[in-house]
mmCIF file of C-alpha atoms in Angstrom:
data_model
loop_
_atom_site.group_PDB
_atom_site.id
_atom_site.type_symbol
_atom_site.label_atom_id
_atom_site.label_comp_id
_atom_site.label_asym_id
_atom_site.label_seq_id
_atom_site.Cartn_x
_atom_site.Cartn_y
_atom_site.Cartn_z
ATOM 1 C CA UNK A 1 2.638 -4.082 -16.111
ATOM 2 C CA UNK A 2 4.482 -6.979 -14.418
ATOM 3 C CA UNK A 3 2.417 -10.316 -13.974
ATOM 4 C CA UNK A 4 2.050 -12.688 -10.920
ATOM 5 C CA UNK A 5 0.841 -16.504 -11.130
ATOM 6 C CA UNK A 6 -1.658 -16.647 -8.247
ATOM 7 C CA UNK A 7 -1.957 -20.290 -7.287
ATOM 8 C CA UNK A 8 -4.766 -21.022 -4.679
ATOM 9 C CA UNK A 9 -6.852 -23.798 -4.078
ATOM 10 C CA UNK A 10 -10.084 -21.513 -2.482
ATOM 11 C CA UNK A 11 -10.668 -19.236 -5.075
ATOM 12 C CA UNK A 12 -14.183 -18.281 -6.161
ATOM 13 C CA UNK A 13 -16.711 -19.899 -6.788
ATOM 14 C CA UNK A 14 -15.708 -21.446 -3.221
ATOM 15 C CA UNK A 15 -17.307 -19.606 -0.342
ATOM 16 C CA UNK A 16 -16.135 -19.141 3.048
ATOM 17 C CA UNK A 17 -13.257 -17.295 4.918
ATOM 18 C CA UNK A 18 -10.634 -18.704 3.025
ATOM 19 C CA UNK A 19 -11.633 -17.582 0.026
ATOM 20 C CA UNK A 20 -11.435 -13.637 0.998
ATOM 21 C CA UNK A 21 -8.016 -13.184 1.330
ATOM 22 C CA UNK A 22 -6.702 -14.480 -2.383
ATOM 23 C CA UNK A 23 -10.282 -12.455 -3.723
ATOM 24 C CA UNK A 24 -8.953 -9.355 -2.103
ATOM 25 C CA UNK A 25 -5.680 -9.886 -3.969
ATOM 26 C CA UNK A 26 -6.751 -10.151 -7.341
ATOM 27 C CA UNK A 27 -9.295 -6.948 -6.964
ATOM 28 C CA UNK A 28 -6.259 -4.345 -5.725
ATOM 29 C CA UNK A 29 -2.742 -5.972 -7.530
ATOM 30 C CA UNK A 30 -3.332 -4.009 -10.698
ATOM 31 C CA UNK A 31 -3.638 -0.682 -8.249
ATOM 32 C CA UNK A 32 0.078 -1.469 -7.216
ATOM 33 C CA UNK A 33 1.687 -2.504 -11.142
ATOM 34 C CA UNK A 34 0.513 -6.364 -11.117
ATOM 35 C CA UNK A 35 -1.510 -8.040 -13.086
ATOM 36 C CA UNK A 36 -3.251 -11.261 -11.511
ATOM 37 C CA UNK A 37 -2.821 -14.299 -13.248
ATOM 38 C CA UNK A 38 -5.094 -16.821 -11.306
ATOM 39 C CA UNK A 39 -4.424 -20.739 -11.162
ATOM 40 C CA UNK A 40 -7.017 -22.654 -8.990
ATOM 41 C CA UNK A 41 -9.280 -25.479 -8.522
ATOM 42 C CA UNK A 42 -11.610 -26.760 -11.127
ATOM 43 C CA UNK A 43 -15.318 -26.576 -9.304
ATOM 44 C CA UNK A 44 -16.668 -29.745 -10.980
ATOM 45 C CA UNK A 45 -13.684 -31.573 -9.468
ATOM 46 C CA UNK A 46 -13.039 -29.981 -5.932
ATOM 47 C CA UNK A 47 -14.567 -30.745 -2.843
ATOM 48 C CA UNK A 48 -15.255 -27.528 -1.189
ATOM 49 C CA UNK A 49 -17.063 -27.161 2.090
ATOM 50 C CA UNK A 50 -18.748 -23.755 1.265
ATOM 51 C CA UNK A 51 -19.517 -22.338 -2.219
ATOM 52 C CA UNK A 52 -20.805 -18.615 -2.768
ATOM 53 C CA UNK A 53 -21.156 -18.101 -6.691
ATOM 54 C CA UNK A 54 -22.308 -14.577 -5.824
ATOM 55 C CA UNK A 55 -18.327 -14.028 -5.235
ATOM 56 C CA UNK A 56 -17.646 -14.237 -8.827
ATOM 57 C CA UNK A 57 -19.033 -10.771 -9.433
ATOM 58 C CA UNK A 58 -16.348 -9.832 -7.449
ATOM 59 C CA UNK A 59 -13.624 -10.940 -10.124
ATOM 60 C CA UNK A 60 -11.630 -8.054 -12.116
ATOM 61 C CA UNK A 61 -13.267 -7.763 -15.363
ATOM 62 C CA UNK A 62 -11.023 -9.788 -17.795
ATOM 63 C CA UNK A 63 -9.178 -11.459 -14.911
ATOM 64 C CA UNK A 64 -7.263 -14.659 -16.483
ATOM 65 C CA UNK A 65 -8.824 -17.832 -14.351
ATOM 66 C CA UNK A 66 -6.864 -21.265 -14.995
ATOM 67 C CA UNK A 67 -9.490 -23.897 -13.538
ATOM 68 C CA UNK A 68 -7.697 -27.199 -12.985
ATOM 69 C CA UNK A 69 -9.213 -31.074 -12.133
ATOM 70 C CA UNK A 70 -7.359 -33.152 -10.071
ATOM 71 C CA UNK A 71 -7.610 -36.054 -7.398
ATOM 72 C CA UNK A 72 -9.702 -34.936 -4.114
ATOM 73 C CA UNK A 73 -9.915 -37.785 -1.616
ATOM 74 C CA UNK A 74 -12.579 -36.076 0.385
ATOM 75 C CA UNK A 75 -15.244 -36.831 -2.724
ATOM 76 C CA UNK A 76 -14.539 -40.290 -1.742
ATOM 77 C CA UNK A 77 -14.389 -39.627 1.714
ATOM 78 C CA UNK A 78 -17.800 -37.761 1.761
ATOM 79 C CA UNK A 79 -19.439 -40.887 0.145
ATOM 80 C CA UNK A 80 -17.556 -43.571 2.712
ATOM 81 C CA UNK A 81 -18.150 -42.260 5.376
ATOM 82 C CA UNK A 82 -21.458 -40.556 5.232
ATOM 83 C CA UNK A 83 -19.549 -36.924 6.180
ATOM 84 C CA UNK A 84 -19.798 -33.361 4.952
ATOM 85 C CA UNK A 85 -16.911 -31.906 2.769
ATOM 86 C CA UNK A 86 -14.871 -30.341 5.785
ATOM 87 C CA UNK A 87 -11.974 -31.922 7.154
ATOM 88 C CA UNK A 88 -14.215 -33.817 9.336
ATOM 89 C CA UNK A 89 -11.764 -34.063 12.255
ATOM 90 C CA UNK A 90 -12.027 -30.666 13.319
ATOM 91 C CA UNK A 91 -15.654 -30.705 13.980
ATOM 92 C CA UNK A 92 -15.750 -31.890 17.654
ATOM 93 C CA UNK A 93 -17.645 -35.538 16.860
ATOM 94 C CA UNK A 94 -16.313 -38.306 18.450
ATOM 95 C CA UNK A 95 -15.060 -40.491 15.432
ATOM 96 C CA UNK A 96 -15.925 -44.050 14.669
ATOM 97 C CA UNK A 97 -13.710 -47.023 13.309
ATOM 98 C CA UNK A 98 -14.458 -45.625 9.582
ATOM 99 C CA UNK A 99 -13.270 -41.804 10.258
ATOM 100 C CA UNK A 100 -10.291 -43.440 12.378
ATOM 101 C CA UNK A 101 -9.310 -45.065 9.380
ATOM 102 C CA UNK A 102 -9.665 -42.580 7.478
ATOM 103 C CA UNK A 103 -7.449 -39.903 9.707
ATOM 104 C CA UNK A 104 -4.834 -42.228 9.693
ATOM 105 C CA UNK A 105 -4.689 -42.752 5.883
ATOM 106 C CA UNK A 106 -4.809 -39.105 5.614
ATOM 107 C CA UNK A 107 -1.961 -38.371 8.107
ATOM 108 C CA UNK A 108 0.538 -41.058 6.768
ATOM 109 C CA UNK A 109 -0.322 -40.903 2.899
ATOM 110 C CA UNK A 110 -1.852 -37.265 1.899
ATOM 111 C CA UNK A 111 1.176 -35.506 2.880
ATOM 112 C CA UNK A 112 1.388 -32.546 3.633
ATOM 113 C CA UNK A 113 -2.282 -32.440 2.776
ATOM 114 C CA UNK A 114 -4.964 -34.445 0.862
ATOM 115 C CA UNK A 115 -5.041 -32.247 -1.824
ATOM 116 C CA UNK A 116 -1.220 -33.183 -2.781
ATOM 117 C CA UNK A 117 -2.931 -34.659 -5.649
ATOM 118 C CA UNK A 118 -4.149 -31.759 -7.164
ATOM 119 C CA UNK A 119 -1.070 -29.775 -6.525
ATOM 120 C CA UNK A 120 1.255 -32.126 -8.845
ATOM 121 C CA UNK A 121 -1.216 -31.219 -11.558
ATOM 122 C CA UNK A 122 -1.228 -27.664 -10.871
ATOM 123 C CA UNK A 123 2.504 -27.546 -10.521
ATOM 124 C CA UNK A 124 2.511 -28.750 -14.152
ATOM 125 C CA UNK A 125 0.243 -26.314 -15.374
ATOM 126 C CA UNK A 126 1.544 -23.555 -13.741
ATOM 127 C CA UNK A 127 5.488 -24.100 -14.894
ATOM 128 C CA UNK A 128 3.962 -24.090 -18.579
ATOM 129 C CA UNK A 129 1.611 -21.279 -18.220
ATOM 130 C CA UNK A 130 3.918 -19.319 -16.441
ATOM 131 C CA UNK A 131 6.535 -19.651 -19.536
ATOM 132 C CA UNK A 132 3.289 -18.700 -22.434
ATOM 133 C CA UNK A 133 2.070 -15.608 -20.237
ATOM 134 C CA UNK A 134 5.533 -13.926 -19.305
ATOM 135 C CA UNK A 135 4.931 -14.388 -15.448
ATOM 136 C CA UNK A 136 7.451 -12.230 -13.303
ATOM 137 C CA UNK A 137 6.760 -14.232 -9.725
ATOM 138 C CA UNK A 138 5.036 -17.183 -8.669
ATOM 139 C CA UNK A 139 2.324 -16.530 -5.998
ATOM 140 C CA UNK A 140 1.026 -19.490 -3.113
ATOM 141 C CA UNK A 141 -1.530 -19.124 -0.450
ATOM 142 C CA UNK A 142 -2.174 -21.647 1.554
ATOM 143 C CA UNK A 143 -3.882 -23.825 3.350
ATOM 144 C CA UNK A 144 -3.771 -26.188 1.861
ATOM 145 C CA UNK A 145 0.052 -25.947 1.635
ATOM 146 C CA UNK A 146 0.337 -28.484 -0.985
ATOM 147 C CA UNK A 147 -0.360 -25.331 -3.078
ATOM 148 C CA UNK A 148 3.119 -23.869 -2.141
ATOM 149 C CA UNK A 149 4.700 -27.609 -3.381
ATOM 150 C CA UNK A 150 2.706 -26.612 -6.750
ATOM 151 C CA UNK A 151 4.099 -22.964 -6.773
ATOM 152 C CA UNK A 152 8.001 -24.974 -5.846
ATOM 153 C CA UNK A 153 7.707 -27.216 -8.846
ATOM 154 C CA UNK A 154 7.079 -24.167 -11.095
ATOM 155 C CA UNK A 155 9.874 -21.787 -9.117
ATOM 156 C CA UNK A 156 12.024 -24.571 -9.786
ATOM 157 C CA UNK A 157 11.326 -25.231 -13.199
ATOM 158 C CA UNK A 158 11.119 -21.380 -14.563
ATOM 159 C CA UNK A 159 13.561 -20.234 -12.261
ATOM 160 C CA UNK A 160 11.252 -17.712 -11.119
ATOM 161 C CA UNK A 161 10.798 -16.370 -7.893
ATOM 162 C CA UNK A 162 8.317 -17.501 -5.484
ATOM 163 C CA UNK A 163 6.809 -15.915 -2.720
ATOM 164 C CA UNK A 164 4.285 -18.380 -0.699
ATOM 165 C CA UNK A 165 1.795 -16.671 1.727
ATOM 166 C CA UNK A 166 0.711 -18.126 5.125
ATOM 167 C CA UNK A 167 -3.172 -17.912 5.658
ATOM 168 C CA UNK A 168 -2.687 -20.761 8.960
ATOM 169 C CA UNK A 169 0.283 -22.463 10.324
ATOM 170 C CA UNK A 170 1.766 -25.199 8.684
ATOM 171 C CA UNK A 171 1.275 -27.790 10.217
ATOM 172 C CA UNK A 172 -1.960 -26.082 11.898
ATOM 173 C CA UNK A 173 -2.118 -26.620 15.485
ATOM 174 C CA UNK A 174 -6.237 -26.632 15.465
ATOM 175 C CA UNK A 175 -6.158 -30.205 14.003
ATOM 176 C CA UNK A 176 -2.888 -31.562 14.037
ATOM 177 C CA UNK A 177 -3.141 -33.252 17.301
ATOM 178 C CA UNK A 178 -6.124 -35.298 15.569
ATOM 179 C CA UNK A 179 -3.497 -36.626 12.890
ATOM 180 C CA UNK A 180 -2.382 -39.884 14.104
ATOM 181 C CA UNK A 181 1.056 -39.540 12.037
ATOM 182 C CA UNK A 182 3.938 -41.623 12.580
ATOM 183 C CA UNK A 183 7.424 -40.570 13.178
ATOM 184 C CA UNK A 184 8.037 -40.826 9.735
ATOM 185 C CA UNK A 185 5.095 -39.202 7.934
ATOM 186 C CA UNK A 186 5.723 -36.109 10.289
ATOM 187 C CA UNK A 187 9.364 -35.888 9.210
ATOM 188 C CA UNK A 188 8.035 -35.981 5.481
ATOM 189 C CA UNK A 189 5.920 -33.752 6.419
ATOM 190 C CA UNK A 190 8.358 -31.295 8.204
ATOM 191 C CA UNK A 191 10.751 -32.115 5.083
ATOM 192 C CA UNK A 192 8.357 -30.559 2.476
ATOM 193 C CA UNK A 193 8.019 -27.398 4.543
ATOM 194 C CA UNK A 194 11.672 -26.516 5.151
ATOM 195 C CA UNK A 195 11.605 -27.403 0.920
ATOM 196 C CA UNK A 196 9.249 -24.410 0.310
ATOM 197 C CA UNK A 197 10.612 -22.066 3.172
ATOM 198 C CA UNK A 198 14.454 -22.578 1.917
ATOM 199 C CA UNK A 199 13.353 -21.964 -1.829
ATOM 200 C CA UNK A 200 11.254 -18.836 -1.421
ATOM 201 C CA UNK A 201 12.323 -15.398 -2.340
ATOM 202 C CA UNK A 202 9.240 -14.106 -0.033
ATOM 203 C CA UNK A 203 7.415 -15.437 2.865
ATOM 204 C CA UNK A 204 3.968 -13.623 4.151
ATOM 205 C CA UNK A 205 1.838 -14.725 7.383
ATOM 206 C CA UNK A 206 -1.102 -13.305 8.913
ATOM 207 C CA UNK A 207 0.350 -12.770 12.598
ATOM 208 C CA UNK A 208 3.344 -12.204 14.544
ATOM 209 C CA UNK A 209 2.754 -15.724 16.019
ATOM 210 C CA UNK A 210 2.793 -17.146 12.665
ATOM 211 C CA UNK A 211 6.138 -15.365 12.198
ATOM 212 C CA UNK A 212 7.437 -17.164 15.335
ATOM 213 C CA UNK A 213 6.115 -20.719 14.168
ATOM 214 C CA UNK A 214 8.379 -21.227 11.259
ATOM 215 C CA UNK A 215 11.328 -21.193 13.682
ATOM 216 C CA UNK A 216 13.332 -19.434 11.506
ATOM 217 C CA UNK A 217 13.358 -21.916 8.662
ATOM 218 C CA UNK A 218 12.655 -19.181 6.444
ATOM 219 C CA UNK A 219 15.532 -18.156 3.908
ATOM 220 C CA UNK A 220 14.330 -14.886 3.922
ATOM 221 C CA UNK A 221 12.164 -12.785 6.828
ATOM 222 C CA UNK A 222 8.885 -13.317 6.922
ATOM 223 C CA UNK A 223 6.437 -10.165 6.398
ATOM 224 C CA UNK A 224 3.250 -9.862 8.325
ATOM 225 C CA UNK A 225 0.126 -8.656 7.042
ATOM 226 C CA UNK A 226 -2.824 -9.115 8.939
ATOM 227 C CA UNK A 227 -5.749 -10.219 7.680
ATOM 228 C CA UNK A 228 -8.356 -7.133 7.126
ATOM 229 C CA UNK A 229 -11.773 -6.302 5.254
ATOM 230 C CA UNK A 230 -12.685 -4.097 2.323
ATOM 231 C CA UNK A 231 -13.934 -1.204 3.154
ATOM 232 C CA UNK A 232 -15.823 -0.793 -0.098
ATOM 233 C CA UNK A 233 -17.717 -3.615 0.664
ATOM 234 C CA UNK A 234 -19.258 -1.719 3.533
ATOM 235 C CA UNK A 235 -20.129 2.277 1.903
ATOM 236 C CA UNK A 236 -23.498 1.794 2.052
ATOM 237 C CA UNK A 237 -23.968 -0.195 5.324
ATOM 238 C CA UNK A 238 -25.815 1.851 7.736
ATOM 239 C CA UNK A 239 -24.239 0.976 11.363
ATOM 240 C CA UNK A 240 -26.787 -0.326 14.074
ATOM 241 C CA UNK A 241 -27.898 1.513 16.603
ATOM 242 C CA UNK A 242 -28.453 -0.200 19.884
ATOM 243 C CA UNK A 243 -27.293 -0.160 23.342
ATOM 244 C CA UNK A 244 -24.112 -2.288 24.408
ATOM 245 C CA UNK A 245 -21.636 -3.987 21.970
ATOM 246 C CA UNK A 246 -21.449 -6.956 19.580
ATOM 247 C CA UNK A 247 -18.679 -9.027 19.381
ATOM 248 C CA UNK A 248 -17.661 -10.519 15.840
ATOM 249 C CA UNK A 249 -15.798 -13.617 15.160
ATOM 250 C CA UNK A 250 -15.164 -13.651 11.234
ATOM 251 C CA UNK A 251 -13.846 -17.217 10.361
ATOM 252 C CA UNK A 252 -13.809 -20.815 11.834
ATOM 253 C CA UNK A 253 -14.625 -21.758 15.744
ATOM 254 C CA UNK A 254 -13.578 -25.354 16.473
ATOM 255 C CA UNK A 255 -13.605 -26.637 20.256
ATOM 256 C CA UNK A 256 -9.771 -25.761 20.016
ATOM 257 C CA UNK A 257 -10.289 -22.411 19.882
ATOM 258 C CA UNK A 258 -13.258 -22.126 22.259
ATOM 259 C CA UNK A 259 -12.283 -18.818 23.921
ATOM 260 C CA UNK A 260 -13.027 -19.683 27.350
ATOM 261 C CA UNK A 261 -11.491 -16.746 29.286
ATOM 262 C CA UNK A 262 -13.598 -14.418 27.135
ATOM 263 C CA UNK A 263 -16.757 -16.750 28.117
ATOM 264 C CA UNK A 264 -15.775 -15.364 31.532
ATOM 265 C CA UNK A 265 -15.351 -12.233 31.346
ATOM 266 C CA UNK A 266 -18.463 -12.007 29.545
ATOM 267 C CA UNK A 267 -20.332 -13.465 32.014
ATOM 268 C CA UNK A 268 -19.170 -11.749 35.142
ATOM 269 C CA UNK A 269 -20.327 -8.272 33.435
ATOM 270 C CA UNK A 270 -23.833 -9.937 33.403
ATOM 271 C CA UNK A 271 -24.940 -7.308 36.477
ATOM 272 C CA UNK A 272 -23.121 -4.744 34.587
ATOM 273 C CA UNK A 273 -26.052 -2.117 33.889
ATOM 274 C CA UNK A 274 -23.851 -0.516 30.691
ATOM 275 C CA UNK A 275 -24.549 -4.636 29.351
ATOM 276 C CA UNK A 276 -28.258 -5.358 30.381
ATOM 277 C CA UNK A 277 -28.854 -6.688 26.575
ATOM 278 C CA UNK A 278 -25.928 -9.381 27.256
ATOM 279 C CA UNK A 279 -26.224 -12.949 26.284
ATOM 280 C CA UNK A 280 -23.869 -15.425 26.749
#
C-alpha cells in the first residue's frame, strides 16, 4: 500500500467545519490503496476556535498522528485584546485601536497567514518523516495555506510530489478586504502562492469558482471535488416529518456572505399556504 503525508492544521481534536474534510480523508484513503500518514497541530499549542474531542473516535484505528508545537500569535492575541480564538476580523464588530493594530501586524508580517510559524516547523518535520516512513506524495489542505508552504519545503527537499488541496480561496475574499496590507506584503503574499501552485504535481478546490480564482497559475489543472457528507454518519437518522422545508447552511456565515436575495425570496412566499410554518 502506497503512503501519503497528510499535512493539515484542523485536524481532530479541533472541531468545526474545517475539520471534516481532512477527517473524511483519512477514514476512506486506505479503501482506494493509501495509507494516511497524518501531520498536524499539537492541541496544547494551537489556538483553535472550536474543539470536538468526540471526533477522535472517528480516527482509523492505528492511524499514524504527528502532533507538532509551534508559534500561534492568536494565543497572544486572545490575551491582548480580550478576543475569542477566531480570526476576529471576520466577525462583523466594529474594531478598536488594539484590533486595528493588530490587523495590520497580521496583514504585513504573518504572511500568507499567522500560522506561518507553525508551518516552518512542520515543513521540517514533515521532510524528515516523510524520508523514515517511505511517503509516496505529500498532501496540503488548507486554510491556512501556510500549510501548503510546509508541504513545499518537504516537496522540495524529498523531491516528492505534492498535491495541495483548496478548502477556501487563497487569498479568501470573506476577509481579505479587512487586511490593511501594503503593496508590498500583498505581492509577498501573491509570491508565495504562485510558489506552491508552480511546484505542485496536483491541485484540488472545492468549486468551479475556486477553479477560476487561481487564474491559471496552476502548473497543472486543477480538479474539483465538492465538498460532501458521509453518508454513514446518517444510517440511523430517522428523517423529520413536518410540513414545508428546512434550509441548511453547514459551515461559516459572516456579514459577507449574508445571502440577501434568498432573505427575499423567502419572505415574499410568506402568504404562500404550501409555507405557513415559515420564519424568516
Amino acid at each position: 500500500m502506497r503512503r501519503v503525508l497528510i499535512i493539515a492544521w484542523y485536524f481532530p481534536p479541533a472541531g468545526g467545519s474545517a475539520v471534516q474534510r481532512t477527517l473524511s480523508m483519512v477514514r476512506h484513503l486506505s479503501s482506494f490503496g493509501w495509507e494516511p500518514v497524518v501531520l498536524t497541530a499539537d492541541p496544547a499549542r494551537a489556538s483553535w476556535p472550536f474543539t470536538d474531542p468526540g471526533l477522535l473516535e472517528a480516527l482509523p484505528e492505528g492511524l499514524e498522528v504527528h502532533r507538532v508545537a509551534g508559534f500561534d500569535p492568536y494565543a497572544m492575541y486572545r490575551r491582548w485584546t480580550g478576543r475569542g480564538a477566531s480570526i476576529g476580523f471576520a466577525d462583523g464588530i466594529e474594531p478598536g485601536p488594539r484590533e486595528r493594530f493588530a490587523r495590520w501586524i497580521r496583514a504585513n508580517l504573518f504572511l500568507p497567514d499567522a500560522r506561518i510559524g507553525w508551518s516552518r516547523s512542520a515543513g521540517r518535520i514533515a521532510a524528515s518523516i516523510a524520508g523514515k516512513r517511505a511517503i509516496d506524495v505529500i498532501l496540503t489542505s488548507g486554510p491556512p495555506h501556510s500549510v501548503h508552504l510546509a508541504g513545499l519545503h518537504a516537496s522540495t527537499r524529498t523531491g516528492l510530489p505534492l498535491v495541495v488541496d483548496f478548502r477556501d480561496s487563497w487569498p479568501d475574499p470573506t476577509y481579505v478586504h479587512h487586511l490593511p496590507a501594503t503593496e508590498s506584503a500583498r505581492h509577498r503574499d501573491e509570491s508565495m502562492r504562485r510558489d506552491v501552485l508552480r511546484h505542485a504535481s496536483g491541485v484540488v478546490v472545492v468549486s468551479g469558482g475556486m477553479e477560476r480564482d487561481l487564474g491559471g497559475l496552476a502548473a497543472v489543472p486543477a480538479d474539483v471535488i465538492g465538498n460532501g457528507f458521509e453518508e454513514s454518519d446518517f444510517l440511523r437518522v430517522e428523517p423529520a416529518r413536518h410540513e414545508g422545508f428546512e434550509l441548511l447552511h453547514a459551515g461559516n456565515m459572516p456579514s459577507e456572505r449574508n445571502p440577501d436575495v434568498l432573505w427575499k425570496a423567502l419572505a415574499s412566499l410568506r402568504g404562500d399556504p404550501r409555507l405557513s410554518g415559515l420564519r424568516v
